[in-house]
XYZ file of C-alpha atoms in Angstrom:
152
model
C -94.153 201.667 233.854
C -92.339 204.604 232.213
C -89.014 202.738 232.172
C -90.702 199.712 230.606
C -92.406 201.859 227.951
C -89.270 203.764 226.960
C -86.650 201.091 227.580
C -84.685 203.773 229.435
C -84.021 204.545 233.094
C -86.214 207.288 234.537
C -84.460 210.457 235.664
C -86.248 212.359 238.411
C -86.298 216.139 238.141
C -87.034 218.468 241.027
C -87.547 222.056 239.995
C -86.383 224.403 242.720
C -88.396 227.280 241.219
C -91.859 225.888 240.616
C -93.996 228.196 238.512
C -96.895 228.070 241.007
C -95.062 227.872 244.339
C -92.294 229.657 246.229
C -88.704 228.610 245.503
C -87.446 225.680 247.563
C -85.162 226.438 250.483
C -81.757 224.812 250.806
C -83.061 222.670 253.694
C -86.019 221.501 251.602
C -83.761 220.687 248.654
C -81.462 218.612 250.869
C -84.440 216.826 252.471
C -85.953 215.953 249.081
C -82.547 214.857 247.811
C -82.128 212.479 250.754
C -85.599 210.958 250.360
C -85.334 210.578 246.598
C -81.868 209.025 246.680
C -83.219 206.506 249.193
C -86.297 205.820 247.034
C -84.163 205.357 243.900
C -81.418 203.261 245.475
C -80.889 199.966 243.610
C -84.107 200.348 241.620
C -83.714 198.993 238.082
C -85.769 201.880 236.677
C -83.799 204.630 238.429
C -81.705 207.051 236.418
C -80.289 210.346 237.626
C -81.685 212.753 240.210
C -81.700 216.271 238.782
C -82.347 219.603 240.476
C -83.217 222.320 237.968
C -84.483 225.839 237.657
C -86.760 225.127 234.675
C -90.307 225.764 235.877
C -92.202 225.389 232.572
C -92.238 222.506 230.123
C -91.113 224.888 227.382
C -87.947 225.521 229.435
C -87.553 221.834 230.313
C -87.816 220.982 226.607
C -84.893 223.244 225.725
C -82.825 221.899 228.653
C -83.663 218.239 227.940
C -84.276 217.731 224.207
C -85.458 214.320 223.022
C -86.833 213.571 226.495
C -90.003 211.808 227.465
C -91.600 213.667 230.355
C -93.641 211.587 232.794
C -96.458 213.584 234.363
C -99.798 213.334 236.087
C -102.814 214.503 234.128
C -103.260 217.551 236.375
C -99.780 218.783 235.393
C -100.322 217.781 231.762
C -103.497 219.855 231.514
C -101.667 222.960 232.782
C -99.212 222.836 229.849
C -101.957 224.398 227.718
C -102.826 227.090 230.260
C -101.970 230.525 228.794
C -100.728 231.512 232.254
C -97.544 229.515 231.492
C -96.897 230.996 228.060
C -97.966 230.562 224.463
C -99.327 227.102 223.700
C -98.295 227.459 220.052
C -94.709 228.276 221.079
C -94.685 225.294 223.430
C -95.996 222.983 220.691
C -93.292 224.269 218.319
C -90.601 223.667 220.960
C -91.915 220.176 221.712
C -91.821 219.277 218.018
C -88.447 220.913 217.325
C -86.792 219.250 220.324
C -88.583 215.924 219.766
C -90.044 215.579 223.252
C -92.852 213.269 224.250
C -95.055 212.779 227.277
C -96.220 209.786 229.276
C -99.340 210.801 231.181
C -100.982 209.118 234.151
C -104.507 210.034 235.194
C -105.109 211.673 238.565
C -108.215 211.859 240.687
C -109.233 215.298 241.859
C -111.993 215.206 244.459
C -112.758 211.653 243.350
C -113.070 212.585 239.654
C -110.769 211.704 236.768
C -108.648 214.734 235.861
C -108.437 213.335 232.341
C -112.202 213.243 231.877
C -112.565 216.749 233.312
C -109.903 218.440 231.167
C -109.088 216.332 228.089
C -110.877 218.797 225.794
C -108.399 221.508 226.875
C -105.311 219.700 225.568
C -103.893 220.894 222.271
C -104.259 218.121 219.619
C -100.547 218.249 218.705
C -99.617 217.722 222.351
C -102.003 214.779 222.528
C -100.320 213.365 219.404
C -96.897 213.229 221.121
C -98.301 211.753 224.324
C -98.773 208.228 225.595
C -101.849 208.340 227.818
C -101.673 205.458 230.275
C -104.856 203.446 230.438
C -106.414 203.247 233.924
C -106.315 199.457 233.596
C -102.503 199.654 233.447
C -102.222 202.181 236.276
C -105.401 203.206 238.080
C -105.790 206.919 238.764
C -104.948 207.992 242.296
C -105.852 211.036 244.336
C -102.424 211.845 245.641
C -100.003 214.556 244.628
C -96.270 214.641 245.260
C -96.977 217.158 248.054
C -99.334 214.653 249.706
C -96.760 211.879 249.327
C -94.125 213.994 251.086
C -96.535 214.837 253.915
C -97.363 211.145 254.378
C -93.657 210.311 254.760
C -93.063 213.085 257.330
């Protein structure tokens, strides 16, 4: 869906220093690399697999200007959490570096994350975001962590 919307291949980024979790071990990085290369192989949407050390979207914005970040609503709603830095600074970076977001809804305990947290999103961040309608892609209750566990 993201590749169709942007007309560009989708690069996958794995941050080895997630802001909310311990840093990934070498073994974990190699395991994720193997699984993602396999998942991306010969897919028309697939771009580059990137491993970074950019845990916040403010940092990702500086590293990847003019990007469109594809996120689940749960991640999207955390962009405005003061725990991750100044929202105003992030908004300024997003605008200066011309980034955008494509956002897919997530279910959390059977409830739409979008409906639970939409009021928390800064209006300027909403303005640079393409919120995917549930009719295009229904919300799911599965995180990337759950997907990895299911494949193990």
